[in-house]
Structures are given as C-alpha cells and as structure tokens.
mmCIF file of C-alpha atoms in Angstrom:
data_model
loop_
_atom_site.group_PDB
_atom_site.id
_atom_site.type_symbol
_atom_site.label_atom_id
_atom_site.label_comp_id
_atom_site.label_asym_id
_atom_site.label_seq_id
_atom_site.Cartn_x
_atom_site.Cartn_y
_atom_site.Cartn_z
ATOM 1 C CA MET A 184 -5.275 -32.545 -4.645
ATOM 2 C CA ILE A 185 -1.804 -33.868 -3.848
ATOM 3 C CA ILE A 186 0.910 -31.303 -3.135
ATOM 4 C CA ASN A 187 4.250 -32.808 -2.156
ATOM 5 C CA THR A 188 6.336 -29.646 -2.257
ATOM 6 C CA ILE A 189 5.555 -25.967 -1.819
ATOM 7 C CA TYR A 190 7.625 -23.378 -3.667
ATOM 8 C CA MET A 191 8.392 -19.767 -2.889
ATOM 9 C CA ASN A 192 10.073 -17.103 -5.028
ATOM 10 C CA ASN A 193 13.127 -15.768 -3.201
ATOM 11 C CA THR A 194 14.577 -13.287 -5.685
ATOM 12 C CA LYS A 195 15.353 -9.747 -4.578
ATOM 13 C CA ILE A 196 12.676 -8.527 -6.970
ATOM 14 C CA ALA A 197 10.056 -10.746 -5.311
ATOM 15 C CA ASN A 198 11.103 -9.525 -1.881
ATOM 16 C CA GLU A 199 10.806 -5.899 -2.997
ATOM 17 C CA LEU A 200 7.351 -6.551 -4.447
ATOM 18 C CA ARG A 201 6.264 -8.069 -1.133
ATOM 19 C CA LYS A 202 7.063 -4.803 0.625
ATOM 20 C CA TYR A 203 4.158 -3.156 -1.201
ATOM 21 C CA HIS A 204 5.844 0.094 -2.196
ATOM 22 C CA ASN A 205 6.304 -0.133 -5.953
ATOM 23 C CA GLN A 206 4.991 2.797 -7.965
ATOM 24 C CA PRO A 207 3.196 1.447 -11.071
ATOM 25 C CA GLY A 208 5.224 2.069 -14.229
ATOM 26 C CA MET A 209 8.353 3.276 -12.448
ATOM 27 C CA GLU A 210 11.648 1.571 -13.259
ATOM 28 C CA TYR A 211 13.503 0.238 -10.231
ATOM 29 C CA ARG A 212 17.161 -0.688 -10.039
ATOM 30 C CA ILE A 213 18.400 -3.163 -7.441
ATOM 31 C CA ASN A 214 21.817 -4.627 -6.693
ATOM 32 C CA VAL A 215 21.914 -8.432 -6.791
ATOM 33 C CA GLY A 216 25.668 -8.550 -6.258
ATOM 34 C CA ARG A 217 27.832 -7.424 -3.385
ATOM 35 C CA ARG A 218 28.232 -3.886 -2.144
ATOM 36 C CA GLU A 219 31.835 -3.754 -3.348
ATOM 37 C CA ARG A 220 30.962 -5.446 -6.645
ATOM 38 C CA PRO A 221 27.425 -4.428 -7.610
ATOM 39 C CA ILE A 222 25.388 -6.203 -10.287
ATOM 40 C CA PRO A 223 22.427 -4.054 -11.345
ATOM 41 C CA VAL A 224 19.070 -5.512 -12.316
ATOM 42 C CA ARG A 225 16.194 -3.338 -13.459
ATOM 43 C CA TYR A 226 12.510 -4.100 -13.253
ATOM 44 C CA ARG A 227 9.230 -2.361 -13.920
ATOM 45 C CA ILE A 228 5.707 -3.410 -12.984
ATOM 46 C CA ASP A 229 2.483 -1.566 -13.726
ATOM 47 C CA ALA A 230 0.771 -2.544 -10.448
ATOM 48 C CA ASP A 231 1.556 -2.297 -6.753
ATOM 49 C CA LEU A 232 1.057 -5.849 -5.555
ATOM 50 C CA THR A 233 0.221 -6.640 -1.947
ATOM 51 C CA PRO A 234 1.995 -9.242 0.223
ATOM 52 C CA PHE A 235 -1.154 -11.356 -0.120
ATOM 53 C CA ASP A 236 -0.924 -11.141 -3.940
ATOM 54 C CA CYS A 237 2.661 -12.378 -3.852
ATOM 55 C CA MET A 238 1.689 -15.282 -1.573
ATOM 56 C CA ALA A 239 -1.137 -16.198 -3.968
ATOM 57 C CA ALA A 240 1.308 -16.104 -6.904
ATOM 58 C CA ASP A 241 3.635 -18.496 -5.049
ATOM 59 C CA ALA A 242 0.665 -20.818 -4.518
ATOM 60 C CA VAL A 243 -0.270 -20.814 -8.217
ATOM 61 C CA TYR A 244 3.355 -21.493 -9.166
ATOM 62 C CA THR A 245 3.378 -24.341 -6.630
ATOM 63 C CA LEU A 246 0.311 -25.862 -8.259
ATOM 64 C CA LEU A 247 1.982 -25.539 -11.673
ATOM 65 C CA ARG A 248 5.175 -27.229 -10.432
ATOM 66 C CA ASN A 249 3.079 -30.031 -8.953
ATOM 67 C CA GLY A 250 1.485 -30.703 -12.353
ATOM 68 C CA TYR A 251 -1.672 -28.566 -12.244
ATOM 69 C CA THR A 252 -2.138 -26.325 -15.291
ATOM 70 C CA SER A 253 -5.532 -25.192 -14.069
ATOM 71 C CA PHE A 254 -6.653 -24.410 -10.566
ATOM 72 C CA SER A 255 -9.540 -23.353 -8.371
ATOM 73 C CA LEU A 256 -9.519 -20.609 -5.764
ATOM 74 C CA GLY A 257 -10.018 -23.287 -3.122
ATOM 75 C CA GLN A 258 -6.839 -25.049 -4.247
ATOM 76 C CA VAL A 259 -4.873 -21.798 -4.063
ATOM 77 C CA LEU A 260 -6.127 -21.212 -0.530
ATOM 78 C CA ARG A 261 -5.258 -24.750 0.564
ATOM 79 C CA VAL A 262 -1.705 -24.388 -0.780
ATOM 80 C CA MET A 263 -1.286 -21.022 0.947
ATOM 81 C CA SER A 264 -2.482 -22.431 4.258
ATOM 82 C CA GLY A 265 -0.999 -25.909 3.929
ATOM 83 C CA ASP A 266 -4.352 -27.232 5.139
ATOM 84 C CA GLU A 267 -6.312 -29.640 2.930
ATOM 85 C CA ARG A 268 -9.372 -29.012 5.101
ATOM 86 C CA GLN A 269 -9.322 -25.251 4.621
ATOM 87 C CA THR A 270 -12.691 -24.004 3.402
ATOM 88 C CA LEU A 271 -13.192 -21.160 0.967
ATOM 89 C CA THR A 272 -15.321 -18.649 2.848
ATOM 90 C CA ARG A 273 -17.048 -15.760 1.111
ATOM 91 C CA GLU A 274 -14.414 -13.317 2.404
ATOM 92 C CA LYS A 275 -11.467 -15.470 1.312
ATOM 93 C CA LYS A 276 -13.071 -16.096 -2.080
ATOM 94 C CA GLN A 277 -13.442 -12.351 -2.664
ATOM 95 C CA ALA A 278 -9.871 -11.661 -1.524
ATOM 96 C CA LEU A 279 -8.480 -14.328 -3.859
ATOM 97 C CA GLU A 280 -10.592 -13.222 -6.830
ATOM 98 C CA GLU A 281 -9.346 -9.654 -6.407
ATOM 99 C CA SER A 282 -5.785 -10.895 -6.038
ATOM 100 C CA ILE A 283 -5.899 -13.069 -9.176
ATOM 101 C CA GLN A 284 -7.393 -10.107 -11.044
ATOM 102 C CA ARG A 285 -4.497 -7.841 -9.992
ATOM 103 C CA LEU A 286 -1.884 -10.475 -10.798
ATOM 104 C CA SER A 287 -3.363 -11.291 -14.220
ATOM 105 C CA GLY A 288 -3.598 -7.598 -15.069
ATOM 106 C CA ALA A 289 -0.027 -6.715 -14.070
ATOM 107 C CA TYR A 290 2.728 -6.488 -16.677
ATOM 108 C CA LEU A 291 6.301 -7.136 -15.495
ATOM 109 C CA GLU A 292 9.602 -6.347 -17.243
ATOM 110 C CA ILE A 293 12.982 -7.530 -15.951
ATOM 111 C CA ASP A 294 16.318 -6.506 -17.458
ATOM 112 C CA CYS A 295 18.910 -8.887 -16.036
ATOM 113 C CA ARG A 296 21.408 -8.874 -18.926
ATOM 114 C CA LYS A 297 24.306 -7.698 -16.750
ATOM 115 C CA GLU A 298 23.505 -10.337 -14.155
ATOM 116 C CA LEU A 299 23.357 -13.033 -16.819
ATOM 117 C CA ARG A 300 26.723 -11.962 -18.255
ATOM 118 C CA HIS A 301 28.211 -11.982 -14.775
ATOM 119 C CA ARG A 302 26.970 -15.546 -14.278
ATOM 120 C CA GLY A 303 28.426 -16.620 -17.618
ATOM 121 C CA GLY A 304 25.186 -16.677 -19.560
ATOM 122 C CA GLU A 305 24.343 -15.535 -23.060
ATOM 123 C CA ARG A 306 25.272 -12.013 -24.183
ATOM 124 C CA ASP A 307 22.272 -11.419 -26.409
ATOM 125 C CA ASP A 308 18.788 -10.226 -25.502
ATOM 126 C CA SER A 309 18.003 -13.344 -23.461
ATOM 127 C CA GLY A 310 18.435 -11.304 -20.295
ATOM 128 C CA ARG A 311 15.137 -9.506 -20.890
ATOM 129 C CA ILE A 312 12.189 -11.271 -19.302
ATOM 130 C CA TYR A 313 8.734 -9.787 -19.615
ATOM 131 C CA GLY A 314 5.059 -10.603 -19.761
ATOM 132 C CA ILE A 315 1.872 -10.761 -17.735
ATOM 133 C CA PHE A 316 2.771 -11.480 -14.112
ATOM 134 C CA LEU A 317 0.193 -14.281 -13.894
ATOM 135 C CA PRO A 318 -1.158 -15.237 -17.334
ATOM 136 C CA VAL A 319 -4.459 -16.989 -16.669
ATOM 137 C CA ARG A 320 -7.956 -17.121 -18.083
ATOM 138 C CA ARG A 321 -11.134 -17.921 -16.239
ATOM 139 C CA LYS A 322 -12.541 -21.405 -16.819
ATOM 140 C CA GLY A 323 -15.469 -21.400 -14.432
ATOM 141 C CA LYS A 324 -16.974 -19.492 -11.566
ATOM 142 C CA CYS A 325 -13.982 -20.088 -9.275
ATOM 143 C CA SER A 326 -11.446 -21.743 -11.565
ATOM 144 C CA TYR A 327 -8.676 -20.586 -13.897
ATOM 145 C CA GLU A 328 -6.279 -21.975 -16.491
ATOM 146 C CA ILE A 329 -2.601 -20.984 -16.753
ATOM 147 C CA THR A 330 -1.929 -19.818 -20.315
ATOM 148 C CA GLY A 331 1.762 -18.948 -20.350
ATOM 149 C CA SER A 332 5.010 -18.677 -18.419
ATOM 150 C CA LEU A 333 5.310 -16.632 -15.246
ATOM 151 C CA PRO A 334 8.121 -14.083 -15.826
ATOM 152 C CA LEU A 335 9.157 -13.564 -12.196
ATOM 153 C CA TYR A 336 9.393 -17.326 -11.686
ATOM 154 C CA GLU A 337 11.237 -17.783 -14.966
ATOM 155 C CA TYR A 338 13.789 -15.322 -13.597
ATOM 156 C CA ALA A 339 13.928 -17.152 -10.246
ATOM 157 C CA GLU A 340 14.450 -20.521 -11.940
ATOM 158 C CA MET A 341 17.254 -19.035 -14.014
ATOM 159 C CA ASN A 342 19.020 -17.968 -10.796
ATOM 160 C CA ARG A 343 17.972 -21.010 -8.749
ATOM 161 C CA GLN A 344 16.316 -18.739 -6.221
ATOM 162 C CA ILE A 345 13.283 -20.867 -5.485
ATOM 163 C CA ILE A 346 12.698 -22.067 -1.926
ATOM 164 C CA ALA A 347 11.192 -25.552 -1.697
ATOM 165 C CA PHE A 348 9.767 -26.981 1.514
ATOM 166 C CA LEU A 349 7.359 -29.564 2.890
ATOM 167 C CA PRO A 350 3.709 -28.521 3.346
ATOM 168 C CA LYS A 351 4.163 -29.680 6.946
ATOM 169 C CA LEU A 352 5.842 -26.350 7.754
ATOM 170 C CA LEU A 353 2.546 -24.578 7.101
ATOM 171 C CA GLN A 354 0.508 -27.086 9.075
ATOM 172 C CA THR A 355 0.921 -25.419 12.446
ATOM 173 C CA ALA A 356 -2.214 -27.091 13.796
ATOM 174 C CA SER A 357 -2.235 -29.553 16.630
ATOM 175 C CA GLU A 358 -4.460 -32.600 16.508
ATOM 176 C CA ASP A 359 -6.195 -30.997 19.478
ATOM 177 C CA ALA A 360 -8.780 -28.659 17.920
ATOM 178 C CA ARG A 361 -8.500 -26.336 20.927
ATOM 179 C CA GLU A 362 -4.857 -25.597 20.063
ATOM 180 C CA ARG A 363 -5.332 -24.937 16.370
ATOM 181 C CA MET A 364 -4.423 -21.586 14.901
ATOM 182 C CA SER A 365 -6.970 -20.298 12.435
ATOM 183 C CA ASN A 366 -5.503 -19.531 9.024
ATOM 184 C CA THR A 367 -6.226 -15.839 8.787
ATOM 185 C CA GLU A 368 -4.578 -13.883 5.987
ATOM 186 C CA GLU A 369 -2.179 -12.370 8.505
ATOM 187 C CA ARG A 370 -1.121 -15.700 9.986
ATOM 188 C CA MET A 371 -0.576 -17.271 6.568
ATOM 189 C CA LEU A 372 1.646 -14.329 5.603
ATOM 190 C CA MET A 373 3.464 -14.709 8.916
ATOM 191 C CA LYS A 374 4.254 -18.382 8.308
ATOM 192 C CA HIS A 375 5.458 -17.740 4.764
ATOM 193 C CA TYR A 376 7.712 -14.923 5.956
ATOM 194 C CA LEU A 377 9.194 -17.015 8.765
ATOM 195 C CA ILE A 378 9.890 -19.917 6.408
ATOM 196 C CA ARG A 379 11.676 -17.610 3.944
ATOM 197 C CA ARG A 380 13.889 -16.247 6.723
ATOM 198 C CA LEU A 381 14.589 -19.640 8.263
ATOM 199 C CA GLU A 382 15.455 -21.205 4.915
ATOM 200 C CA LEU A 383 17.905 -18.388 4.201
ATOM 201 C CA MET A 384 19.545 -18.994 7.566
ATOM 202 C CA ARG A 385 19.608 -22.755 6.997
ATOM 203 C CA SER A 386 20.977 -22.905 3.473
ATOM 204 C CA PRO A 387 24.777 -23.346 3.307
ATOM 205 C CA GLN A 388 24.710 -21.592 -0.083
ATOM 206 C CA ASN A 389 23.837 -18.287 1.606
ATOM 207 C CA SER A 390 26.310 -16.169 3.513
ATOM 208 C CA MET A 391 23.594 -14.923 5.838
ATOM 209 C CA LYS A 392 24.877 -14.740 9.412
ATOM 210 C CA GLU A 393 21.987 -12.775 10.902
ATOM 211 C CA ARG A 394 19.919 -15.045 13.131
ATOM 212 C CA ARG A 395 17.449 -12.439 14.306
ATOM 213 C CA ILE A 396 13.977 -11.855 12.933
ATOM 214 C CA ILE A 397 13.238 -8.219 13.705
ATOM 215 C CA TYR A 398 9.636 -7.113 13.527
ATOM 216 C CA ILE A 399 10.139 -3.539 12.318
ATOM 217 C CA HIS A 400 13.101 -1.214 11.801
ATOM 218 C CA LYS A 401 14.201 1.557 9.504
ATOM 219 C CA SER A 402 15.228 0.319 6.072
ATOM 220 C CA HIS A 403 18.783 0.837 4.883
ATOM 221 C CA SER A 404 17.825 0.420 1.221
ATOM 222 C CA ALA A 405 17.465 3.176 -1.337
ATOM 223 C CA PHE A 406 13.691 2.815 -1.082
ATOM 224 C CA GLY A 407 13.690 4.024 2.523
ATOM 225 C CA GLY A 408 10.719 3.451 4.826
ATOM 226 C CA ASP A 409 10.411 0.536 7.238
ATOM 227 C CA ALA A 410 11.750 -3.000 6.924
ATOM 228 C CA GLY A 411 11.340 -6.231 8.832
ATOM 229 C CA MET A 412 8.556 -8.757 9.218
ATOM 230 C CA PHE A 413 5.721 -6.315 9.859
ATOM 231 C CA PRO A 414 6.002 -4.351 6.571
ATOM 232 C CA GLU A 415 6.341 -7.578 4.588
ATOM 233 C CA ILE A 416 3.076 -8.946 5.960
ATOM 234 C CA GLY A 417 1.263 -5.641 5.501
ATOM 235 C CA LEU A 418 1.383 -4.271 9.058
ATOM 236 C CA VAL A 419 2.147 -0.539 9.325
ATOM 237 C CA PRO A 420 1.814 1.689 12.426
ATOM 238 C CA SER A 421 -0.111 4.385 10.551
ATOM 239 C CA ASP A 422 -3.071 2.000 10.165
ATOM 240 C CA TYR A 423 -3.693 2.139 13.928
ATOM 241 C CA SER A 424 -5.499 4.948 15.713
ATOM 242 C CA SER A 425 -3.198 5.167 18.711
ATOM 243 C CA GLU A 426 0.149 4.055 20.087
ATOM 244 C CA ALA A 427 -1.688 1.804 22.529
ATOM 245 C CA SER A 428 -3.604 -0.038 19.780
ATOM 246 C CA TRP A 429 -0.392 -0.490 17.772
ATOM 247 C CA LYS A 430 1.399 -1.837 20.856
ATOM 248 C CA ASN A 431 -1.479 -4.254 21.471
ATOM 249 C CA LYS A 432 -1.275 -5.445 17.854
ATOM 250 C CA ARG A 433 2.474 -6.003 18.159
ATOM 251 C CA GLN A 434 1.931 -8.164 21.240
ATOM 252 C CA LYS A 435 -0.718 -10.280 19.500
ATOM 253 C CA VAL A 436 1.472 -10.841 16.443
ATOM 254 C CA HIS A 437 4.427 -11.734 18.648
ATOM 255 C CA GLY A 438 2.251 -14.311 20.403
ATOM 256 C CA SER A 439 1.407 -15.899 17.038
ATOM 257 C CA VAL A 440 5.086 -15.926 16.033
ATOM 258 C CA CYS A 441 5.978 -17.759 19.237
ATOM 259 C CA ARG A 442 3.228 -20.343 18.667
ATOM 260 C CA ILE A 443 4.527 -20.993 15.134
ATOM 261 C CA LEU A 444 8.131 -21.296 16.320
ATOM 262 C CA ASP A 445 7.041 -23.576 19.188
ATOM 263 C CA TYR A 446 5.476 -25.836 16.550
ATOM 264 C CA TYR A 447 8.685 -25.767 14.482
ATOM 265 C CA GLN A 448 10.646 -26.721 17.567
ATOM 266 C CA LYS A 449 8.196 -29.535 18.311
ATOM 267 C CA ILE A 450 8.468 -31.101 14.835
ATOM 268 C CA GLY A 451 12.267 -30.715 14.789
ATOM 269 C CA TYR A 452 12.581 -27.952 12.198
ATOM 270 C CA ILE A 453 14.463 -25.644 14.578
ATOM 271 C CA GLU A 454 16.310 -26.335 17.817
ATOM 272 C CA GLY A 455 15.131 -23.242 19.622
ATOM 273 C CA TYR A 456 14.657 -19.481 19.742
ATOM 274 C CA ALA A 457 14.851 -16.590 22.187
ATOM 275 C CA VAL A 458 12.771 -13.427 22.452
ATOM 276 C CA GLU A 459 14.722 -10.226 21.830
ATOM 277 C CA LYS A 460 13.675 -7.138 23.743
ATOM 278 C CA GLY A 461 14.647 -3.498 23.407
ATOM 279 C CA GLU A 462 14.127 -0.425 25.531
ATOM 280 C CA HIS A 463 11.460 -0.560 28.255
ATOM 281 C CA GLY A 464 10.979 -4.283 27.615
ATOM 282 C CA LEU A 465 9.499 -3.763 24.139
ATOM 283 C CA VAL A 466 9.723 -6.984 22.126
ATOM 284 C CA LYS A 467 11.821 -6.321 19.012
ATOM 285 C CA GLY A 468 11.674 -9.814 17.557
ATOM 286 C CA VAL A 469 13.166 -13.272 18.023
ATOM 287 C CA GLU A 470 16.573 -14.859 17.593
ATOM 288 C CA ILE A 471 16.843 -18.372 16.178
ATOM 289 C CA GLN A 472 19.156 -20.568 18.236
ATOM 290 C CA GLY A 473 20.845 -23.807 17.318
ATOM 291 C CA GLU A 474 20.452 -25.733 14.079
ATOM 292 C CA ILE A 475 17.749 -25.358 11.431
ATOM 293 C CA PHE A 476 17.008 -28.652 9.699
ATOM 294 C CA TYR A 477 16.120 -29.377 6.069
ATOM 295 C CA SER A 478 12.350 -29.816 6.009
ATOM 296 C CA PHE A 479 12.492 -32.846 3.704
ATOM 297 C CA ASP A 480 14.625 -34.638 6.307
ATOM 298 C CA LEU A 481 11.957 -34.213 8.996
ATOM 299 C CA LEU A 482 10.071 -37.301 7.813
ATOM 300 C CA LYS A 483 13.244 -39.396 8.032
ATOM 301 C CA ILE A 484 14.075 -37.974 11.472
ATOM 302 C CA ASN A 485 10.594 -38.715 12.803
ATOM 303 C CA GLU A 486 10.647 -42.232 11.297
ATOM 304 C CA GLN A 487 14.004 -42.878 12.995
ATOM 305 C CA LYS A 488 12.633 -41.660 16.348
ATOM 306 C CA TYR A 489 9.657 -44.005 15.966
ATOM 307 C CA GLU A 490 11.905 -46.970 15.135
ATOM 308 C CA ASN A 491 14.112 -46.220 18.157
ATOM 309 C CA GLN A 492 11.038 -46.209 20.408
ATOM 310 C CA LEU A 493 10.141 -49.701 19.157
ATOM 311 C CA LEU A 494 13.596 -51.121 19.957
#
C-alpha cells in the first residue's frame, strides 16, 4: 500500500461530530460565518459518532483519494497510525469493525444552501447534501468496498476544508525501538488532533491567532459542556473514579503530547513550544512558538540540510 498524502476533514460539522455529543436525529444549526455576519448551516445525523469513528472515516477517505476503492481493516489502521508496520490485533480489529458498522449505518443530512449562496454558488437545491455517512459493503472477512460518495467529505471538498499532510507527521517513532511510542487509540487521536490545530495555525488562509493548545476548558458554544483537546479525543473527567486518578491521567497525556511535539521539532515541522501552567502548577496545555512549516516542504528542507553537510 502506497499512501503519499493523508487527508482530514476540517469542516465545523466534522469538528462538532468529533466532540461526541450529537443526539441522533436532532437537527443542529452552526454558524460557519463570522459572529457579526452569521451564515447558518444545518445538519442532522442519526448516530452519535465517536472521535475514533471520525478518525477511521478520515482514513477511508484518504484511501479513496489515494486511488483505493476497496480497503481492508489493516489498511485503515495503517493510515490512522501512519505506520506501515502496524499490525491488526484482535482488539483493534474489533474496534474498527464496530466503527465501520456505525459509520455505514449512519445517515447524514446537510443543508448548506445559505452558505452556498453566500459563496456565490447555485441557488437551487444543490446545497442539500445527504446520504449514508460511509457507504460501503463487505467484500471479505476484513475488507470492504466503497459504493458511493461520502456526504461529509463532499461538503468539505465544496468548501476546500480538507487538510492534507505527509504521513511523516504521524510517524512519531524513532529508529531506536526503545524510544518508539506505541500507537494506542488514544495516541493516534492525539496526533490527529495536534495536526489539525497546527495546520490551522500554519495556514495563511485562516485568521486564527490563538497559538495555545488547551487540554480542557468550558465551551463557549451553544452546545455547552467542555472543549479542548481532551473532549475531542474522548477523555472526560467523569470517567475517572477520583480527582487523583484524573490528575494522573492528565499528566500522562501531557507527557505524550510533549513527546509528539519534540518529534515535530526534531523533523522541522515546528520551531518550538512551551508548557502553559495554571493555578498550583497545573498544566493547562502548550503554546506553539515560532514558525510552523508546510509538511510537504520537510522533504526538501531535509534534502537541503543533507546537501549542505556534503559541501
């Protein structure tokens, strides 16, 4: 399997689905414009997808964009992890089978007619996008065939809200086996989240000035609840039996974040970062410092460094 580019849906709808709080069948309205000039988009989905489901959907779309109209669960896992050597364990196989089942059983409707008119598009019914979230049929014991278009990705392509990056950004493993990070579900979600945030900061097309990645804070959206990295990778305080166990989990996740960012600094993706602390020394998150580089330029940068060493 050859994957040259990995793709990620970066629409507001996708980011809301990743937060794992959608009531099946309920219609949601989000603003894709500015606060002073809102542009409403409505969507409805008959399933509450998990962050893992959304990561799996990105992987299937990546395979499709790279020319694969059918796929195995092992291929999905290797795209999600960025590791060609990743093996499909019994636990990961079950998790992916359940995820594909949820995705292929979910029906999604998007009404973006007002957004399309605002962007100068057609004024007819072309702003309604709907269908099975992931239309696939089983081909074999662990393989599937894509049978139609993916509505959420059709919407993202229409708005050019697809993040593209080198698989190298997911390959946070040193050649030294002792330094390798195992690709647990949590760590894969962590890497995908960090890449989304970093690419938003990097892109000159975005007006995003926030350079901090905060782990958890109260949401300012109409949905309420918590926001930040933790909720988007499925970590919630109520899942832990005590304040001490939650604090211990926070520290472990922060350690993994630092290892990933150290790797990004090493390969030249970011220039640096600083740890941000709150009251009583509690780590709140990290702040990205300096420049963030286009991942597809990393190969050229590294080649230039190598040539300079030979001179």
